[in-house]
Amino acid sequence: MTTFILDTLAYSETLRAGGFSEQQAATQARALAEILDRQMATKAEVAEHENNLQHAIEVLRLELKRDLAETNTRIAETKADLTRWVIGVGFLQTTIIIGVLLKVAKLV
């Protein structure tokens, strides 16, 4: 991934000062340097991941925008259907009321 500069000599000396043997300190310093080398990301790698994430976010934004447009279209269609039904039921109700009133008027 990247080369992380670690002063292994200073790290080893610190370990020896803390009670490690020379061999233990050297092994620990090498192991830490290898771990850091494998785990650290370069600026280029971070930038690449950032670009990938920005691209994924843009794709999701466009999909969301498309889905929202479809939803708005469906809402408009549903509203038009509902309006037609309400008007139709209103005319039917008015017709029934007029019919009932005419029937009642003939009976009275």
Coordinates of C-alpha atoms in Angstrom, one line a residue:
M1 CA 0.0 0.0 0.0
T2 CA 2.4 2.6 1.2
T3 CA 5.7 3.0 2.9
F4 CA 5.3 4.4 6.3
I5 CA 8.5 5.8 7.7
L6 CA 9.0 4.5 11.2
D7 CA 12.3 5.1 13.1
T8 CA 12.7 1.4 14.0
L9 CA 16.0 2.1 15.8
A10 CA 14.4 4.7 18.1
Y11 CA 11.4 2.5 18.7
S12 CA 13.7 -0.5 19.4
E13 CA 15.8 1.6 21.8
T14 CA 12.6 2.7 23.6
L15 CA 11.6 -0.9 24.0
R16 CA 15.0 -1.9 25.3
A17 CA 14.9 1.0 27.8
G18 CA 11.5 -0.4 28.9
G19 CA 13.0 -3.9 29.6
F20 CA 12.8 -5.7 26.3
S21 CA 15.8 -7.7 25.2
E22 CA 17.7 -6.5 22.1
Q23 CA 16.2 -9.3 20.0
Q24 CA 12.6 -8.7 21.3
A25 CA 12.9 -5.0 20.7
A26 CA 14.2 -5.5 17.1
T27 CA 11.5 -8.1 16.3
Q28 CA 8.8 -5.9 17.7
A29 CA 10.1 -2.9 15.7
R30 CA 10.2 -4.9 12.4
A31 CA 6.7 -6.3 13.1
L32 CA 5.2 -2.9 13.7
A33 CA 6.9 -1.5 10.6
E34 CA 5.4 -4.3 8.5
I35 CA 1.9 -3.9 10.0
L36 CA 2.0 -0.1 9.4
D37 CA 3.2 -0.7 5.9
R38 CA 0.3 -3.0 5.1
Q39 CA -2.3 -1.0 6.9
M40 CA -1.6 2.6 5.9
A41 CA -3.1 4.1 2.8
T42 CA -1.5 6.6 0.5
K43 CA -3.0 9.9 -0.3
A44 CA -3.7 8.6 -3.9
E45 CA -5.5 5.6 -2.5
V46 CA -7.6 7.8 -0.2
A47 CA -8.4 10.1 -3.1
E48 CA -9.4 7.1 -5.3
H49 CA -11.7 5.9 -2.6
E50 CA -13.1 9.4 -2.2
N51 CA -13.7 9.6 -5.9
N52 CA -15.4 6.2 -5.9
L53 CA -17.7 7.3 -3.1
Q54 CA -18.5 10.6 -4.8
H55 CA -19.4 8.7 -7.9
A56 CA -21.6 6.3 -6.0
I57 CA -23.3 9.2 -4.2
E58 CA -24.0 10.9 -7.6
V59 CA -25.4 7.7 -9.1
L60 CA -27.7 7.3 -6.0
R61 CA -28.7 10.9 -6.3
L62 CA -29.7 10.5 -9.9
E63 CA -31.6 7.3 -9.1
L64 CA -33.4 9.0 -6.3
K65 CA -34.3 11.9 -8.5
R66 CA -35.7 9.5 -11.2
D67 CA -37.7 7.6 -8.5
L68 CA -39.1 10.8 -7.1
A69 CA -40.2 11.9 -10.6
E70 CA -41.9 8.5 -11.1
T71 CA -43.6 8.8 -7.7
N72 CA -44.8 12.4 -8.5
T73 CA -46.2 11.1 -11.8
R74 CA -48.0 8.2 -10.0
I75 CA -49.4 10.7 -7.4
A76 CA -50.7 12.9 -10.2
E77 CA -52.3 10.0 -12.0
T78 CA -53.9 8.8 -8.7
K79 CA -55.2 12.3 -8.0
A80 CA -56.8 12.4 -11.5
D81 CA -58.4 9.0 -11.0
L82 CA -59.7 10.0 -7.6
T83 CA -61.1 13.2 -8.9
R84 CA -63.0 11.4 -11.7
W85 CA -64.4 8.9 -9.1
V86 CA -65.5 11.7 -6.8
I87 CA -67.2 13.6 -9.6
G88 CA -68.9 10.4 -10.9
V89 CA -70.1 9.5 -7.4
G90 CA -71.3 13.0 -6.9
F91 CA -73.4 12.9 -10.1
L92 CA -74.7 9.4 -9.1
Q93 CA -75.6 10.6 -5.6
T94 CA -77.4 13.7 -7.1
T95 CA -79.3 11.5 -9.5
I96 CA -80.4 9.2 -6.8
I97 CA -81.5 12.0 -4.5
I98 CA -83.5 13.6 -7.3
G99 CA -85.1 10.3 -8.2
V100 CA -86.0 9.7 -4.5
L101 CA -87.5 13.2 -4.2
L102 CA -89.5 12.8 -7.4
K103 CA -90.8 9.4 -6.1
V104 CA -91.7 10.9 -2.8
A105 CA -93.4 13.9 -4.5
K106 CA -95.6 11.5 -6.5
L107 CA -96.5 9.6 -3.3
V108 CA -97.4 12.6 -1.2

